[in-house]
XYZ file of N, CA, C and O in Angstrom:
808
model
N 0.607 -1.181 -0.089
C -0.486 0.459 0.037
C 0.928 1.326 0.316
O 0.138 2.263 0.106
N 2.507 0.996 0.301
C 3.176 2.350 0.247
C 3.739 2.402 -0.867
O 4.503 3.352 -1.698
N 4.810 0.667 -1.166
C 5.506 0.595 -2.425
C 5.488 -0.162 -3.515
O 5.767 -0.128 -4.935
N 4.009 -0.777 -3.762
C 3.740 -1.716 -4.603
C 4.242 -2.641 -4.860
O 3.961 -2.864 -5.797
N 4.807 -2.946 -3.094
C 5.693 -4.162 -3.988
C 4.689 -5.223 -3.783
O 3.937 -5.777 -3.012
N 4.962 -6.707 -4.609
C 4.351 -7.547 -4.935
C 4.924 -8.294 -3.702
O 5.382 -8.655 -3.719
N 3.759 -8.834 -2.898
C 3.670 -9.911 -2.111
C 3.840 -11.665 -2.626
O 2.977 -11.937 -3.604
N 4.994 -12.342 -1.966
C 4.807 -14.049 -2.555
C 5.068 -14.990 -1.397
O 5.334 -14.105 -0.295
N 5.801 -15.604 -2.006
C 5.797 -16.414 -0.564
C 7.444 -16.258 0.253
O 7.076 -16.193 1.088
N 8.018 -15.344 -0.122
C 9.535 -14.379 0.487
C 9.143 -13.344 0.685
O 9.245 -13.317 2.170
N 8.588 -12.740 -0.153
C 8.263 -11.116 0.675
C 6.506 -11.514 1.455
O 5.472 -11.345 0.787
N 6.583 -11.315 2.503
C 5.185 -11.616 3.335
C 5.017 -10.283 3.220
O 5.838 -8.736 3.507
N 3.497 -10.349 3.633
C 2.716 -9.038 4.083
C 2.689 -8.217 5.538
O 2.971 -9.453 6.302
N 2.685 -7.312 5.832
C 2.765 -7.038 6.864
C 1.718 -6.254 7.862
O 1.455 -4.919 6.956
N 1.089 -6.278 8.528
C -0.122 -5.279 8.850
C 0.252 -4.445 10.400
O 0.861 -4.579 10.899
N 0.450 -3.248 9.563
C 0.361 -2.367 10.629
C -0.979 -2.216 11.761
O -2.127 -2.528 11.824
N -0.472 -1.845 13.258
C -1.255 -2.239 14.539
C -2.578 -0.900 14.590
O -2.920 -1.119 15.411
N -1.815 -0.219 13.758
C -2.521 1.048 14.155
C -4.057 1.842 12.990
O -5.332 1.461 13.006
N -3.377 1.610 11.953
C -4.329 1.730 10.326
C -4.689 0.333 9.977
O -5.920 0.219 9.346
N -4.089 -0.789 10.049
C -4.691 -2.136 9.852
C -4.034 -2.557 8.116
O -4.607 -3.028 7.591
N -3.692 -1.447 7.677
C -3.525 -1.528 6.216
C -1.539 -2.716 5.864
O -1.124 -2.908 7.028
N -1.973 -3.065 5.237
C -0.457 -3.823 4.571
C 0.541 -3.629 3.846
O 0.278 -2.855 2.965
N 1.682 -4.097 4.319
C 2.823 -3.448 3.833
C 3.820 -4.506 3.611
O 3.920 -5.341 3.963
N 5.402 -4.159 2.939
C 6.158 -4.559 2.979
C 6.784 -4.677 4.422
O 6.734 -3.617 5.414
N 7.802 -5.594 4.607
C 8.350 -5.237 5.829
C 9.622 -3.745 5.818
O 9.384 -3.533 7.307
N 9.649 -3.843 5.117
C 10.452 -2.490 4.712
C 9.880 -1.446 5.005
O 10.047 0.174 6.036
N 7.977 -0.808 4.969
C 7.489 -0.173 5.151
C 6.363 0.349 6.148
O 6.113 0.783 6.337
N 6.836 -1.332 6.823
C 6.301 -1.126 8.108
C 7.183 -1.886 9.562
O 6.579 -2.891 9.840
N 8.494 -1.410 9.131
C 9.364 -1.791 10.073
C 9.085 -1.129 11.136
O 9.800 -2.046 12.142
N 8.827 -0.170 11.622
C 9.129 0.680 12.728
C 7.938 -0.092 14.449
O 7.386 -0.355 13.758
N 8.940 0.036 15.477
C 8.140 -0.294 16.471
C 7.984 0.527 17.317
O 9.149 0.358 18.234
N 6.778 0.711 17.216
C 6.506 2.168 18.841
C 5.562 1.765 19.580
O 4.541 1.088 19.372
N 5.021 2.179 20.472
C 4.659 2.362 21.558
C 3.186 2.173 21.194
O 2.894 3.443 20.189
N 2.056 1.974 21.398
C 0.739 2.010 21.197
C -0.554 1.815 21.995
O -0.647 1.210 22.473
N -0.650 2.507 23.404
C -0.751 2.641 24.706
C -2.670 2.308 24.507
O -3.134 1.958 25.313
N -2.694 3.613 23.621
C -4.414 3.919 23.386
C -4.896 3.086 23.036
O -6.379 2.697 22.928
N -4.225 1.773 22.291
C -4.575 0.781 21.301
C -4.618 -0.560 22.392
O -4.864 -1.293 22.449
N -4.193 -0.562 23.631
C -3.608 -1.317 25.080
C -2.932 -2.333 24.939
O -3.098 -3.788 25.179
N -1.630 -2.181 23.739
C -0.721 -2.680 23.502
C 0.576 -2.536 24.390
O 0.586 -0.971 24.537
N 0.276 -3.147 24.707
C 1.488 -2.915 26.025
C 2.892 -3.353 25.187
O 3.841 -2.466 26.205
N 4.137 -3.883 25.027
C 4.993 -4.105 24.061
C 5.366 -3.082 23.036
O 3.534 -2.404 22.373
N 6.073 -2.607 22.032
C 6.221 -1.185 20.860
C 5.811 -2.235 19.807
O 6.173 -3.758 20.356
N 4.884 -2.360 18.802
C 4.154 -2.845 17.546
C 4.264 -2.606 16.491
O 4.667 -1.097 16.151
N 4.646 -3.176 15.835
C 4.755 -3.077 14.277
C 3.866 -1.990 13.686
O 2.406 -1.767 13.722
N 4.406 -0.829 12.910
C 3.557 0.096 12.698
C 3.983 0.919 11.055
O 5.028 0.964 10.909
N 2.942 1.211 10.264
C 3.740 2.557 8.713
C 4.587 3.468 9.687
O 4.080 4.055 10.360
N 5.412 4.070 8.527
C 5.496 5.441 8.746
C 5.288 6.012 8.784
O 5.237 6.720 10.219
N 3.690 6.407 8.202
C 3.264 7.499 8.895
C 2.161 7.371 10.582
O 1.842 8.330 10.786
N 1.599 5.848 10.857
C 1.368 6.218 12.284
C 1.931 6.215 13.076
O 1.683 6.755 14.210
N 3.285 5.641 12.873
C 4.631 5.352 13.859
C 4.355 7.042 13.886
O 4.966 7.823 15.306
N 4.816 7.825 13.303
C 4.804 9.221 13.732
C 3.989 9.832 14.691
O 4.051 10.457 15.543
N 2.540 9.913 14.039
C 1.294 10.069 15.208
C 1.264 9.544 16.278
O 1.221 9.810 17.184
N 2.049 8.015 16.122
C 1.943 7.450 17.331
C 2.882 7.515 18.827
O 3.143 7.845 19.690
N 4.360 8.683 18.395
C 5.444 8.955 18.494
C 5.084 10.074 19.344
O 5.277 10.591 20.597
N 3.943 10.933 18.162
C 3.643 12.364 19.140
C 2.444 12.042 20.579
O 2.526 13.200 21.405
N 1.961 11.344 20.312
C 0.624 10.634 20.965
C 1.502 10.487 22.779
O 1.365 10.757 23.438
N 2.718 9.809 22.388
C 3.140 8.945 23.594
C 3.940 9.880 24.306
O 3.832 10.552 25.414
N 4.208 10.781 23.538
C 5.493 12.325 24.072
C 3.985 13.158 24.673
O 4.578 13.907 26.321
N 2.739 13.349 24.240
C 2.316 14.049 24.642
C 1.647 13.102 26.314
O 1.404 13.906 27.179
N 1.069 11.608 25.961
C 0.579 11.098 27.641
C 1.556 11.400 28.444
O 1.062 11.474 29.549
N 3.568 11.208 28.087
C 4.558 11.057 28.839
C 4.221 11.917 29.964
O 4.920 12.740 31.083
N 4.279 13.890 29.329
C 4.014 15.074 29.090
C 3.383 15.697 29.930
O 2.792 16.036 30.566
N 2.715 16.141 28.804
C 1.241 17.369 28.638
C 0.072 16.960 29.231
O -0.395 17.859 29.870
N -0.078 15.778 28.857
C -1.513 15.246 29.383
C -1.152 15.662 31.347
O -2.541 16.174 31.998
N -0.391 15.165 31.725
C -0.147 15.874 33.674
C -0.556 17.158 33.738
O -0.883 17.494 34.657
N 0.043 17.724 32.950
C -0.026 19.482 33.329
C -1.657 19.447 32.854
O -2.465 20.626 34.061
N -1.992 19.159 32.139
C -3.915 19.212 31.486
C -4.612 18.778 32.949
O -5.566 19.434 33.185
N -4.239 17.712 33.452
C -5.321 16.800 34.315
C -4.333 17.797 35.891
O -5.233 17.693 36.984
N -3.171 18.288 36.222
C -2.686 19.233 37.176
C -3.567 20.258 37.155
O -4.431 21.048 38.383
N -3.977 20.951 36.310
C -5.168 22.296 35.976
C -4.268 23.337 36.264
O -2.648 23.298 36.332
N -4.907 24.640 35.914
C -3.990 26.054 36.135
C -4.844 27.630 36.143
O -6.427 26.687 35.714
N -4.618 28.180 36.579
C -5.787 29.569 37.240
C -5.454 30.372 35.615
O -4.241 30.915 35.726
N -7.265 30.646 35.885
C -7.331 31.687 34.128
C -8.018 32.568 35.235
O -9.116 32.063 35.742
N -8.117 33.576 34.719
C -9.302 34.245 34.949
C -10.186 34.010 32.861
O -10.168 34.686 32.117
N -11.469 33.736 33.603
C -12.556 33.121 32.931
C -13.861 34.412 32.469
O -14.207 34.748 33.553
N -13.942 35.023 31.309
C -15.267 35.302 30.564
C -16.393 34.838 29.674
O -15.812 33.923 28.596
N -17.487 34.576 29.951
C -18.235 33.956 29.950
C -19.198 34.344 28.681
O -19.277 35.829 28.746
N -19.504 33.917 27.452
C -19.792 34.675 26.434
C -18.953 36.576 26.372
O -18.234 36.488 25.988
N -19.983 37.219 25.840
C -19.610 38.937 25.985
C -20.133 39.451 27.399
O -19.739 40.963 27.242
N -19.828 38.632 28.449
C -20.004 39.606 29.774
C -18.598 40.068 30.027
O -17.820 39.997 29.091
N -18.270 41.011 30.539
C -17.886 41.957 31.070
C -16.634 41.854 32.215
O -15.794 42.289 32.143
N -17.642 40.861 33.105
C -16.987 40.332 34.338
C -16.386 38.975 33.623
O -16.883 37.970 33.075
N -15.469 38.826 34.863
C -14.496 37.440 34.457
C -14.659 37.216 35.650
O -14.305 37.989 37.077
N -14.162 35.562 36.268
C -14.483 34.696 37.477
C -12.767 33.709 37.004
O -12.227 33.616 36.181
N -12.024 34.245 38.309
C -10.707 33.556 39.083
C -11.256 31.900 38.858
O -11.828 31.692 39.572
N -10.779 31.150 37.891
C -10.778 30.120 38.099
C -9.813 28.883 37.884
O -8.786 29.138 36.968
N -9.503 27.927 38.573
C -8.610 26.857 38.602
C -9.561 25.763 36.699
O -11.076 25.059 37.418
N -8.346 25.479 35.939
C -9.457 24.890 35.038
C -8.542 23.898 34.389
O -6.923 23.677 34.901
N -9.255 22.476 34.717
C -7.932 21.133 34.502
C -8.890 19.921 33.636
O -9.824 20.458 33.262
N -7.828 18.850 33.335
C -9.056 18.465 32.497
C -9.401 16.772 33.582
O -8.186 16.361 34.063
N -10.232 16.502 33.322
C -11.131 15.200 33.923
C -10.359 13.993 33.859
O -9.478 14.453 33.449
N -10.087 13.346 35.060
C -9.675 12.089 35.567
C -9.813 11.374 34.242
O -8.932 10.456 33.777
N -10.938 11.890 33.838
C -11.214 10.486 33.125
C -10.907 10.905 31.230
O -11.390 10.452 30.286
N -10.388 12.402 31.505
C -10.122 12.965 30.246
C -10.882 13.231 29.250
O -11.010 13.333 28.178
N -12.432 12.998 29.643
C -13.489 13.768 28.810
C -14.047 15.085 28.803
O -14.460 15.407 28.022
N -13.655 15.556 30.160
C -14.072 16.615 30.280
C -13.194 18.098 31.152
O -11.836 17.627 31.454
N -13.262 18.936 30.494
C -12.683 20.634 30.842
C -13.531 20.811 32.149
O -14.582 21.631 32.080
N -13.238 20.894 33.202
C -13.681 21.301 34.623
C -13.127 22.568 35.242
O -11.863 22.665 34.867
N -13.891 23.937 35.521
C -13.313 24.903 35.594
C -14.555 25.197 36.902
O -15.461 25.041 37.092
N -13.259 25.370 38.179
C -13.950 25.468 39.662
C -13.141 27.220 39.997
O -12.371 27.366 39.704
N -14.502 27.606 40.442
C -13.967 29.115 40.665
C -15.687 29.458 41.768
O -15.625 28.036 42.301
N -16.050 30.246 41.803
C -17.086 30.865 42.723
C -18.317 29.939 41.986
O -19.483 29.273 42.632
N -18.180 29.532 40.608
C -19.161 28.956 39.648
C -18.422 27.572 38.792
O -16.977 27.421 39.942
N -19.250 26.701 38.583
C -18.642 25.550 38.721
C -19.234 24.792 36.918
O -20.366 25.467 36.216
N -18.182 24.680 35.680
C -18.187 24.519 35.166
C -17.840 22.489 34.557
O -16.725 22.728 34.629
N -18.360 22.443 33.977
C -17.705 20.741 32.941
C -18.440 21.106 31.950
O -19.869 20.863 30.899
N -17.431 21.040 30.775
C -16.828 21.413 29.387
C -17.171 19.657 28.843
O -16.140 19.437 28.862
N -17.579 19.152 27.577
C -17.479 17.706 27.170
C -16.402 18.535 25.951
O -17.060 19.550 25.516
N -15.563 17.228 26.114
C -14.355 17.701 25.096
C -14.720 17.257 23.776
O -14.791 18.188 22.545
N -15.916 16.738 24.130
C -16.498 16.417 22.387
C -17.359 17.242 21.463
O -17.740 17.292 21.021
N -17.808 18.261 23.098
C -18.796 20.053 22.679
C -18.026 20.550 21.852
O -18.626 21.530 20.790
N -16.708 20.726 21.770
C -15.504 22.040 22.052
C -15.459 22.457 20.526
O -15.017 20.847 19.545
N -15.707 23.133 19.801
C -15.975 23.284 18.291
C -14.520 24.084 17.660
O -13.981 23.812 16.625
N -14.401 25.202 18.858
C -13.400 25.657 17.993
C -12.420 26.003 19.740
O -12.638 26.149 20.393
N -10.388 26.298 19.207
C -10.111 26.426 20.275
C -8.965 27.570 19.689
O -8.247 27.090 18.416
N -8.670 28.102 20.401
C -8.077 29.303 19.768
C -6.886 30.051 20.718
O -7.615 30.030 22.103
N -5.781 29.667 20.803
C -4.825 29.854 21.673
C -4.171 31.447 21.387
O -3.839 31.369 20.474
N -4.569 32.230 22.261
C -3.922 33.605 22.042
C -2.506 33.862 22.631
O -2.589 33.499 23.820
N -1.750 34.333 21.456
C 0.316 34.415 22.084
C 0.035 36.312 22.560
O -0.688 37.131 21.535
N 1.219 35.971 23.151
C 1.735 37.507 23.244
C 2.793 38.354 22.242
O 3.450 37.268 21.367
N 2.873 39.061 22.043
C 3.390 39.979 21.049
C 2.953 40.659 19.607
O 3.842 41.273 19.265
N 1.569 40.188 19.985
C 0.840 40.898 18.802
C 0.073 41.484 19.068
O -1.512 40.841 19.845
N -0.883 42.526 18.154
C -2.511 43.113 17.961
C -3.272 41.680 17.653
O -2.929 40.915 17.063
N -4.409 42.449 18.441
C -5.555 40.469 17.946
C -5.909 40.952 16.675
O -5.969 42.146 16.008
N -6.037 39.990 16.183
C -6.734 39.923 14.807
C -5.494 39.577 13.981
O -5.794 39.243 12.873
N -4.150 39.772 13.912
C -3.147 39.801 13.129
C -2.306 38.474 13.739
O -2.626 37.286 13.360
N -1.358 38.027 14.065
C -0.760 36.422 14.037
C -0.363 36.004 15.368
O 0.120 35.182 15.743
N -1.287 36.768 16.197
C -1.537 36.304 17.468
C -2.490 35.035 17.963
O -2.373 34.832 19.350
N -3.579 34.515 16.765
C -3.799 33.189 17.246
C -3.796 31.763 16.482
O -3.330 32.012 15.383
N -3.476 30.550 17.694
C -2.941 29.593 17.098
C -4.726 29.166 17.094
O -5.470 29.083 18.299
N -5.354 28.340 15.874
C -6.741 28.028 15.668
C -7.271 27.032 15.519
O -6.326 26.783 14.561
N -7.839 25.952 15.668
C -7.695 24.723 15.587
C -9.804 24.734 15.374
O -10.311 24.559 16.473
N -10.295 25.575 14.424
C -11.229 25.556 14.164
C -11.912 23.791 14.047
O -11.912 23.377 13.268
N -13.391 24.282 14.756
C -13.810 22.752 14.198
C -13.551 21.517 14.801
O -12.866 21.039 13.837
N -13.628 21.358 15.445
C -12.480 19.697 15.956
C -13.412 18.851 15.811
O -14.044 17.507 15.254
N -14.793 19.278 15.092
C -16.346 18.388 15.166
C -16.690 18.488 13.522
O -16.259 17.267 13.490
N -16.251 19.478 12.938
C -15.905 19.326 11.746
C -14.578 19.125 11.115
O -13.457 18.879 11.385
N -14.395 19.078 9.605
C -13.443 19.484 9.077
C -13.409 20.578 8.629
O -13.692 20.737 7.717
N -12.358 22.128 8.730
C -11.485 22.673 8.735
C -10.268 22.796 8.752
O -9.802 22.608 9.662
N -9.970 23.891 7.921
C -8.718 24.384 7.924
C -8.191 24.494 9.301
O -8.606 25.453 9.931
N -6.375 24.915 9.726
C -5.957 25.124 10.684
C -5.319 26.439 10.133
O -4.244 26.533 9.265
N -5.255 27.204 10.836
C -4.084 28.554 10.691
C -3.278 28.488 11.936
O -4.151 28.585 12.846
N -1.765 28.536 12.592
C -1.472 29.471 13.437
C -0.604 29.996 13.444
O 0.159 30.831 12.122
N -0.588 30.495 14.359
C 0.135 32.301 14.281
C 2.055 32.312 14.916
O 2.492 30.560 14.093
N 2.577 32.703 15.783
C 4.053 32.767 15.429
C 3.990 32.307 16.834
O 3.343 31.617 17.478
N 5.225 32.323 16.992
C 5.932 31.184 17.939
C 6.512 31.954 19.306
O 7.544 31.911 19.907
N 4.768 32.516 20.007
C 5.556 33.764 21.116
C 4.276 32.864 22.688
O 3.958 31.956 22.156
N 4.404 33.328 23.472
C 4.322 33.037 24.451
C 2.506 33.105 24.797
O 2.231 33.791 24.101
N 2.072 31.856 25.201
C 0.571 32.124 25.510
C 0.435 32.814 26.277
O 0.924 32.651 27.487
N -0.847 33.251 26.258
C -1.102 34.144 27.827
C -2.635 33.775 27.429
O -3.307 34.410 28.358
N -3.276 33.422 26.736
C -4.811 32.851 26.819
C -5.837 32.146 25.743
O -4.881 31.342 24.978
N -7.048 31.795 25.860
C -7.166 31.158 24.993
C -9.058 30.659 25.290
O -9.869 31.894 26.209
N -9.684 31.309 23.648
C -11.001 31.130 23.445
C -11.296 29.899 23.508
O -10.655 29.150 21.898
N -12.008 29.512 23.969
C -12.756 28.205 23.355
C -14.490 28.090 22.892
O -15.215 28.892 24.225
N -15.290 27.930 21.648
C -16.084 27.688 21.843
C -16.982 25.783 21.934
O -15.981 24.922 21.344
N -17.854 26.090 22.496
C -18.733 24.717 22.260
C -20.157 24.975 22.303
O -20.756 25.706 22.776
N -20.749 23.537 22.370
C -22.190 23.308 21.702
C -22.417 22.956 23.077
O -22.026 22.016 23.725
N -23.994 23.201 23.442
C -24.094 23.185 24.532
C -24.970 21.799 24.568
O -26.532 21.691 23.468
N -25.010 20.639 25.272
C -25.353 19.258 24.304
C -27.448 19.874 25.121
O -28.070 20.616 25.473
N -28.141 18.978 23.669
C -29.098 19.139 23.426
C -29.731 20.465 22.744
O -30.846 20.465 22.669
N -28.880 21.455 22.370
C -29.239 22.966 21.822
C -28.061 22.633 20.688
O -26.990 21.788 20.867
N -28.415 23.298 19.662
C -26.964 23.861 18.631
C -26.623 25.288 18.827
O -25.823 25.810 17.956
N -26.971 25.526 20.545
C -26.004 26.853 20.845
C -24.825 26.489 21.192
O -24.472 26.089 21.315
N -23.660 27.835 20.646
C -22.373 27.856 20.850
C -22.295 28.802 21.597
O -22.569 30.059 21.788
N -21.539 27.842 23.139
C -21.133 29.142 23.541
C -19.744 29.334 23.747
O -19.125 28.525 23.033
N -19.379 30.556 23.992
C -17.929 30.510 24.017
C -17.128 31.565 25.719
O -17.976 31.992 26.295
N -16.201 30.782 25.602
C -15.293 31.501 26.870
C -14.108 31.805 26.404
O -13.571 31.263 25.364
N -13.510 32.679 27.238
C -12.231 33.510 27.011
C -11.721 33.484 28.633
O -11.951 33.777 29.218
N -10.407 32.272 28.396
C -9.524 32.335 29.858
C -8.274 33.359 29.526
O -7.103 33.469 28.434
N -8.027 33.629 30.248
C -6.770 34.794 30.418
C -5.744 34.604 31.350
O -6.596 34.339 32.649
N -4.598 34.760 31.590
C -3.516 33.769 32.649
C -3.452 35.397 33.052
O -3.397 36.255 32.445
N -3.203 35.305 34.505
C -3.395 36.343 35.293
C -1.405 36.945 35.484
O -0.926 36.486 35.024
N -2.265 38.322 35.430
C -0.803 38.897 35.357
C 0.052 39.017 36.915
O 1.577 39.569 36.487
N -0.745 38.504 37.885
C 0.134 39.064 39.053
C 0.891 37.835 39.640
O 1.963 38.453 40.106
N 1.107 36.541 39.622
C 1.494 35.704 39.693
C 2.961 35.395 38.563
O 1.695 35.064 37.964
N 3.687 35.460 39.352
C 4.560 34.765 37.953
C 4.964 33.065 37.637
O 5.114 32.863 37.015
N 4.730 32.893 39.194
C 4.517 30.765 39.237
C 3.141 30.871 38.477
O 3.356 29.941 37.912
N 2.340 31.192 39.038
C 0.305 30.991 38.195
C 1.117 31.343 36.722
O -0.008 30.213 35.974
N 1.656 32.236 36.171
C 1.813 33.286 35.281
C 2.630 31.772 34.058
O 1.962 31.290 33.091
N 3.440 31.274 34.716
C 4.257 30.439 34.330
C 3.186 28.571 33.860
O 3.443 28.123 32.762
N 3.143 28.510 34.457
C 2.113 27.090 34.980
C 0.944 27.191 34.052
O 0.161 26.869 33.400
N 0.213 28.458 33.816
C -1.244 28.660 32.964
C -0.321 29.088 31.787
O -1.339 28.179 30.778
N 1.034 29.390 31.608
C 1.572 29.446 30.110
C 1.632 27.920 29.908
O 1.370 27.173 28.210
N 2.408 26.720 30.138
C 2.285 26.194 31.029
C 1.585 24.395 29.721
O 1.479 23.465 29.717
N -0.156 25.548 31.019
C -0.860 24.579 30.444
C -1.865 25.022 29.179
O -2.472 24.123 28.313
N -1.652 25.786 28.549
C -2.174 26.538 27.107
C -1.234 25.919 26.194
O -1.367 25.750 25.146
N 0.299 25.511 26.931
C 0.989 24.975 25.312
C 0.689 23.345 25.428
O 0.915 23.036 24.085
N 0.129 22.819 26.572
C -0.591 21.423 26.824
C -1.554 21.816 25.965
O -1.956 20.705 24.999
N -2.584 22.122 26.103
C -3.846 22.813 25.280
C -3.897 22.718 24.030
O -4.455 22.054 23.288
N -2.790 23.233 22.969
C -2.229 23.378 21.953
C -1.711 22.436 21.369
O -2.586 21.983 20.218
N -0.555 21.572 22.206
C -0.652 20.072 21.976
C -2.200 19.030 21.679
O -1.542 18.522 20.352
N -2.423 18.842 22.570
C -4.071 18.327 22.983
C -4.713 18.674 21.085
O -4.994 17.775 20.905
N -4.882 19.701 21.351
C -6.671 20.800 19.860
C -5.536 19.598 18.330
O -6.151 19.781 17.986
N -4.208 19.957 18.539
C -3.401 19.827 17.719
C -3.779 18.327 17.407
O -3.668 17.957 15.778
N -3.195 17.419 18.260
C -3.238 15.792 17.926
C -4.575 15.119 17.909
O -5.287 14.721 16.407
N -5.501 16.334 18.225
C -6.996 15.788 17.916
C -7.771 15.947 16.647
O -7.893 15.459 15.658
N -6.690 17.156 16.247
C -7.312 17.982 15.238
C -6.555 16.597 13.721
O -7.239 16.269 12.865
N -5.258 16.446 14.578
C -4.535 15.534 13.089
C -5.210 14.134 13.298
O -5.106 13.512 11.645
N -5.587 13.932 13.825
C -6.280 12.374 14.464
C -7.737 12.480 13.938
O -7.960 10.903 14.040
N -8.592 13.255 13.066
C -9.946 13.144 12.765
C -9.724 11.901 11.823
O -11.149 11.337 12.279
N -9.420 11.787 11.321
C -9.367 10.882 9.985
C -8.941 9.913 9.990
O -9.245 8.588 9.263
N -7.860 9.119 11.628
C -7.501 8.034 11.454
C -9.065 6.959 12.295
O -9.032 7.390 13.426
């Protein structure tokens, strides 16, 4: 399926454990961990799948812990002028974004349609937004520059209706320690949405 090799008694078929397609030994020689499909040991994968699996493994080892530990943001709901200080984290089952402050929100990941990571150094509307539009549909991706993340705009569908809600997350300026945690959390969220976006068709 990759090099059009003819299979015979000597040239055996090998199937990629991730996509299930058949390849010759050379095109399917990489052995990479695949924990999301419950393989304990590294398994044979084609070159394309091996690259995705390596990115996922790195995400599970590093960024996932950051998302689950959470970070503090000023959260603004919709077009409101008021913001609330909240801790935002990924739930233990990795299905919800949980926000805790005076209010409490649980946003199901599957309902999120757009994630925009706001970065420092540009004026709004220029190059300051990393956008993953529509994790639910298939839309193009645009990315901004490589500056430090300072906030996020999230759009999600309210379960049981077609209404789309928006939340803006802004890292606090007060505490440098919290600011670093918030920036790390946003970077992990950026990586997570990119992985979700890239793996929609897999």
